[in-house]
Each structure stands twice: as structure tokens, then as C-alpha cells.
Amino acid sequence: ERPVLFKQELQNEEAKEGKQVRLSCELSKAGTPVKWMKGDTVLCASEKYEFKQHGTVAELIIRDVKSVDA
């Protein structure tokens, strides 16, 4: 079985404090589970973080962005 690779890597995004930002990446295989992390911390779905996955595209939406989210 071939390894899963990034077809489109995560890009830096800018957002104003209090707004939301959407981060996305594209994988080489649809339905691959994605683990979103900030440093060594695994992010969990909450009011702040929303995860979406459509085929090979995985998205992280961060709501109410603060400077600590950088």
C-alpha cells in the first residue's frame, strides 16, 4: 500500500482577532484520518475548533482567533 502524501501542504493564513480562519490541506488518498496539532498538542473539536473532510481535502476552522493561535 502506498503511503499517504500531501498533494497540497498547509499554507500560512492571516486573520483578524475575533474572526475565524480556515486552514486546509489536500492528501493523496481520500478518507485518510487527519490529526490536527498545535506544536505537540492534539486539537479536539470544540466551539473553537471545527474539522471537516471532503474526499482528499481536510480543513480546520479556528473561531474567535487570538494571538495565541499563531
mmCIF file of N, CA and C in Angstrom:
data_model
loop_
_atom_site.group_PDB
_atom_site.id
_atom_site.type_symbol
_atom_site.label_atom_id
_atom_site.label_comp_id
_atom_site.label_asym_id
_atom_site.label_seq_id
_atom_site.Cartn_x
_atom_site.Cartn_y
_atom_site.Cartn_z
ATOM 1 N N GLU A 1 0.847 -1.190 0.000
ATOM 2 C CA GLU A 1 0.000 0.000 0.000
ATOM 3 C C GLU A 1 0.886 1.245 0.000
ATOM 4 N N ARG A 2 0.529 2.213 -0.854
ATOM 5 C CA ARG A 2 1.318 3.437 -0.956
ATOM 6 C C ARG A 2 1.088 4.341 0.255
ATOM 7 N N PRO A 3 2.133 5.066 0.686
ATOM 8 C CA PRO A 3 1.945 5.992 1.805
ATOM 9 C C PRO A 3 1.079 7.180 1.384
ATOM 10 N N VAL A 4 0.416 7.776 2.355
ATOM 11 C CA VAL A 4 -0.405 8.960 2.091
ATOM 12 C C VAL A 4 0.517 10.172 2.109
ATOM 13 N N LEU A 5 0.414 10.992 1.087
ATOM 14 C CA LEU A 5 1.256 12.181 0.961
ATOM 15 C C LEU A 5 0.387 13.427 0.872
ATOM 16 N N PHE A 6 1.006 14.586 1.116
ATOM 17 C CA PHE A 6 0.319 15.856 0.932
ATOM 18 C C PHE A 6 0.399 16.243 -0.536
ATOM 19 N N LYS A 7 -0.753 16.439 -1.177
ATOM 20 C CA LYS A 7 -0.782 16.969 -2.547
ATOM 21 C C LYS A 7 -0.711 18.491 -2.491
ATOM 22 N N GLN A 8 -1.317 19.057 -1.429
ATOM 23 C CA GLN A 8 -1.235 20.496 -1.183
ATOM 24 C C GLN A 8 -0.986 20.673 0.304
ATOM 25 N N GLU A 9 0.163 21.241 0.629
ATOM 26 C CA GLU A 9 0.535 21.420 2.040
ATOM 27 C C GLU A 9 -0.248 22.565 2.672
ATOM 28 N N LEU A 10 -0.241 22.586 3.981
ATOM 29 C CA LEU A 10 -0.869 23.645 4.759
ATOM 30 C C LEU A 10 -0.167 24.966 4.463
ATOM 31 N N GLN A 11 -0.950 26.017 4.237
ATOM 32 C CA GLN A 11 -0.409 27.347 3.955
ATOM 33 C C GLN A 11 -0.661 28.266 5.144
ATOM 34 N N ASN A 12 0.248 29.222 5.355
ATOM 35 C CA ASN A 12 0.036 30.231 6.389
ATOM 36 C C ASN A 12 -1.161 31.086 6.011
ATOM 37 N N GLU A 13 -1.957 31.448 6.994
ATOM 38 C CA GLU A 13 -3.117 32.304 6.787
ATOM 39 C C GLU A 13 -3.095 33.410 7.824
ATOM 40 N N GLU A 14 -3.634 34.563 7.467
ATOM 41 C CA GLU A 14 -3.761 35.663 8.413
ATOM 42 C C GLU A 14 -5.230 35.899 8.695
ATOM 43 N N ALA A 15 -5.517 36.286 9.938
ATOM 44 C CA ALA A 15 -6.891 36.593 10.329
ATOM 45 C C ALA A 15 -6.861 37.667 11.405
ATOM 46 N N LYS A 16 -7.906 38.452 11.449
ATOM 47 C CA LYS A 16 -8.021 39.468 12.494
ATOM 48 C C LYS A 16 -8.523 38.817 13.768
ATOM 49 N N GLU A 17 -8.050 39.341 14.912
ATOM 50 C CA GLU A 17 -8.508 38.798 16.192
ATOM 51 C C GLU A 17 -10.025 38.880 16.265
ATOM 52 N N GLY A 18 -10.617 37.807 16.810
ATOM 53 C CA GLY A 18 -12.059 37.739 16.969
ATOM 54 C C GLY A 18 -12.771 37.146 15.762
ATOM 55 N N LYS A 19 -12.079 37.039 14.629
ATOM 56 C CA LYS A 19 -12.668 36.463 13.411
ATOM 57 C C LYS A 19 -12.362 34.972 13.363
ATOM 58 N N GLN A 20 -12.634 34.334 12.228
ATOM 59 C CA GLN A 20 -12.295 32.924 12.084
ATOM 60 C C GLN A 20 -11.339 32.764 10.912
ATOM 61 N N VAL A 21 -10.603 31.667 10.938
ATOM 62 C CA VAL A 21 -9.674 31.353 9.856
ATOM 63 C C VAL A 21 -9.874 29.897 9.472
ATOM 64 N N ARG A 22 -9.677 29.618 8.179
ATOM 65 C CA ARG A 22 -9.844 28.259 7.658
ATOM 66 C C ARG A 22 -8.497 27.804 7.105
ATOM 67 N N LEU A 23 -7.995 26.691 7.635
ATOM 68 C CA LEU A 23 -6.751 26.093 7.152
ATOM 69 C C LEU A 23 -7.111 24.797 6.432
ATOM 70 N N SER A 24 -6.457 24.529 5.302
ATOM 71 C CA SER A 24 -6.772 23.303 4.588
ATOM 72 C C SER A 24 -5.526 22.699 3.958
ATOM 73 N N CYS A 25 -5.604 21.394 3.736
ATOM 74 C CA CYS A 25 -4.548 20.671 3.044
ATOM 75 C C CYS A 25 -5.213 19.590 2.206
ATOM 76 N N GLU A 26 -4.498 19.133 1.186
ATOM 77 C CA GLU A 26 -5.028 18.080 0.328
ATOM 78 C C GLU A 26 -4.115 16.875 0.391
ATOM 79 N N LEU A 27 -4.732 15.717 0.583
ATOM 80 C CA LEU A 27 -3.996 14.460 0.728
ATOM 81 C C LEU A 27 -4.072 13.641 -0.550
ATOM 82 N N SER A 28 -3.193 12.667 -0.673
ATOM 83 C CA SER A 28 -3.168 11.829 -1.877
ATOM 84 C C SER A 28 -4.204 10.711 -1.848
ATOM 85 N N LYS A 29 -4.855 10.496 -0.698
ATOM 86 C CA LYS A 29 -5.837 9.423 -0.586
ATOM 87 C C LYS A 29 -7.058 9.928 0.186
ATOM 88 N N ALA A 30 -8.235 9.757 -0.396
ATOM 89 C CA ALA A 30 -9.479 10.196 0.243
ATOM 90 C C ALA A 30 -9.763 9.377 1.498
ATOM 91 N N GLY A 31 -10.411 10.022 2.466
ATOM 92 C CA GLY A 31 -10.844 9.325 3.669
ATOM 93 C C GLY A 31 -9.746 9.027 4.672
ATOM 94 N N THR A 32 -8.550 9.574 4.452
ATOM 95 C CA THR A 32 -7.447 9.349 5.384
ATOM 96 C C THR A 32 -7.699 10.155 6.652
ATOM 97 N N PRO A 33 -7.627 9.537 7.829
ATOM 98 C CA PRO A 33 -7.838 10.295 9.062
ATOM 99 C C PRO A 33 -6.736 11.343 9.243
ATOM 100 N N VAL A 34 -7.131 12.539 9.670
ATOM 101 C CA VAL A 34 -6.189 13.644 9.868
ATOM 102 C C VAL A 34 -6.202 14.033 11.335
ATOM 103 N N LYS A 35 -5.016 14.249 11.884
ATOM 104 C CA LYS A 35 -4.874 14.710 13.265
ATOM 105 C C LYS A 35 -4.315 16.128 13.200
ATOM 106 N N TRP A 36 -5.087 17.103 13.677
ATOM 107 C CA TRP A 36 -4.645 18.489 13.696
ATOM 108 C C TRP A 36 -3.937 18.771 15.010
ATOM 109 N N MET A 37 -2.774 19.428 14.922
ATOM 110 C CA MET A 37 -1.967 19.685 16.117
ATOM 111 C C MET A 37 -1.478 21.129 16.125
ATOM 112 N N LYS A 38 -1.254 21.641 17.321
ATOM 113 C CA LYS A 38 -0.567 22.915 17.521
ATOM 114 C C LYS A 38 0.629 22.587 18.384
ATOM 115 N N GLY A 39 1.814 22.577 17.776
ATOM 116 C CA GLY A 39 3.006 22.114 18.490
ATOM 117 C C GLY A 39 2.839 20.638 18.789
ATOM 118 N N ASP A 40 2.971 20.258 20.054
ATOM 119 C CA ASP A 40 2.821 18.859 20.464
ATOM 120 C C ASP A 40 1.403 18.529 20.923
ATOM 121 N N THR A 41 0.502 19.512 20.895
ATOM 122 C CA THR A 41 -0.853 19.320 21.407
ATOM 123 C C THR A 41 -1.818 18.948 20.287
ATOM 124 N N VAL A 42 -2.535 17.849 20.461
ATOM 125 C CA VAL A 42 -3.562 17.439 19.501
ATOM 126 C C VAL A 42 -4.810 18.275 19.765
ATOM 127 N N LEU A 43 -5.348 18.898 18.719
ATOM 128 C CA LEU A 43 -6.554 19.714 18.857
ATOM 129 C C LEU A 43 -7.785 18.817 18.836
ATOM 130 N N CYS A 44 -8.765 19.177 19.643
ATOM 131 C CA CYS A 44 -10.026 18.433 19.711
ATOM 132 C C CYS A 44 -11.154 19.344 19.237
ATOM 133 N N ALA A 45 -12.149 18.751 18.594
ATOM 134 C CA ALA A 45 -13.305 19.518 18.127
ATOM 135 C C ALA A 45 -13.976 20.186 19.321
ATOM 136 N N SER A 46 -14.328 21.459 19.150
ATOM 137 C CA SER A 46 -14.945 22.237 20.228
ATOM 138 C C SER A 46 -15.629 23.449 19.615
ATOM 139 N N GLU A 47 -16.079 24.382 20.462
ATOM 140 C CA GLU A 47 -16.647 25.629 19.942
ATOM 141 C C GLU A 47 -15.582 26.402 19.177
ATOM 142 N N LYS A 48 -14.317 26.245 19.559
ATOM 143 C CA LYS A 48 -13.214 26.972 18.925
ATOM 144 C C LYS A 48 -12.736 26.286 17.645
ATOM 145 N N TYR A 49 -12.637 24.958 17.644
ATOM 146 C CA TYR A 49 -12.070 24.219 16.508
ATOM 147 C C TYR A 49 -13.121 23.331 15.850
ATOM 148 N N GLU A 50 -13.211 23.444 14.533
ATOM 149 C CA GLU A 50 -14.108 22.580 13.766
ATOM 150 C C GLU A 50 -13.286 21.897 12.674
ATOM 151 N N PHE A 51 -13.495 20.610 12.499
ATOM 152 C CA PHE A 51 -12.774 19.832 11.495
ATOM 153 C C PHE A 51 -13.752 19.381 10.425
ATOM 154 N N LYS A 52 -13.318 19.486 9.162
ATOM 155 C CA LYS A 52 -14.123 18.999 8.049
ATOM 156 C C LYS A 52 -13.215 18.209 7.122
ATOM 157 N N GLN A 53 -13.789 17.220 6.469
ATOM 158 C CA GLN A 53 -13.027 16.462 5.487
ATOM 159 C C GLN A 53 -13.952 16.082 4.347
ATOM 160 N N HIS A 54 -13.561 16.475 3.141
ATOM 161 C CA HIS A 54 -14.323 16.181 1.932
ATOM 162 C C HIS A 54 -13.376 15.502 0.958
ATOM 163 N N GLY A 55 -13.515 14.206 0.797
ATOM 164 C CA GLY A 55 -12.624 13.475 -0.110
ATOM 165 C C GLY A 55 -11.180 13.584 0.346
ATOM 166 N N THR A 56 -10.350 14.225 -0.469
ATOM 167 C CA THR A 56 -8.923 14.327 -0.133
ATOM 168 C C THR A 56 -8.579 15.632 0.580
ATOM 169 N N VAL A 57 -9.564 16.523 0.770
ATOM 170 C CA VAL A 57 -9.302 17.826 1.393
ATOM 171 C C VAL A 57 -9.726 17.811 2.861
ATOM 172 N N ALA A 58 -8.775 18.183 3.732
ATOM 173 C CA ALA A 58 -9.052 18.285 5.170
ATOM 174 C C ALA A 58 -8.985 19.756 5.567
ATOM 175 N N GLU A 59 -9.933 20.207 6.398
ATOM 176 C CA GLU A 59 -9.992 21.602 6.815
ATOM 177 C C GLU A 59 -10.069 21.712 8.328
ATOM 178 N N LEU A 60 -9.426 22.751 8.826
ATOM 179 C CA LEU A 60 -9.529 23.141 10.233
ATOM 180 C C LEU A 60 -10.047 24.562 10.252
ATOM 181 N N ILE A 61 -11.147 24.796 10.976
ATOM 182 C CA ILE A 61 -11.685 26.141 11.145
ATOM 183 C C ILE A 61 -11.438 26.537 12.592
ATOM 184 N N ILE A 62 -10.758 27.673 12.767
ATOM 185 C CA ILE A 62 -10.488 28.195 14.104
ATOM 186 C C ILE A 62 -11.356 29.438 14.274
ATOM 187 N N ARG A 63 -12.233 29.406 15.265
ATOM 188 C CA ARG A 63 -13.131 30.525 15.534
ATOM 189 C C ARG A 63 -12.543 31.444 16.612
ATOM 190 N N ASP A 64 -12.959 32.684 16.589
ATOM 191 C CA ASP A 64 -12.546 33.664 17.604
ATOM 192 C C ASP A 64 -11.027 33.644 17.768
ATOM 193 N N VAL A 65 -10.332 33.905 16.662
ATOM 194 C CA VAL A 65 -8.869 33.836 16.620
ATOM 195 C C VAL A 65 -8.248 34.825 17.592
ATOM 196 N N LYS A 66 -7.245 34.364 18.312
ATOM 197 C CA LYS A 66 -6.450 35.187 19.233
ATOM 198 C C LYS A 66 -4.979 35.067 18.840
ATOM 199 N N SER A 67 -4.138 35.930 19.363
ATOM 200 C CA SER A 67 -2.708 35.895 19.033
ATOM 201 C C SER A 67 -2.070 34.582 19.468
ATOM 202 N N VAL A 68 -2.580 33.927 20.502
ATOM 203 C CA VAL A 68 -2.020 32.650 20.957
ATOM 204 C C VAL A 68 -2.282 31.521 19.960
ATOM 205 N N ASP A 69 -3.176 31.741 18.992
ATOM 206 C CA ASP A 69 -3.454 30.730 17.975
ATOM 207 C C ASP A 69 -2.404 30.696 16.871
ATOM 208 N N ALA A 70 -1.492 31.660 16.878
ATOM 209 C CA ALA A 70 -0.461 31.737 15.825
ATOM 210 C C ALA A 70 0.388 30.471 15.808
#
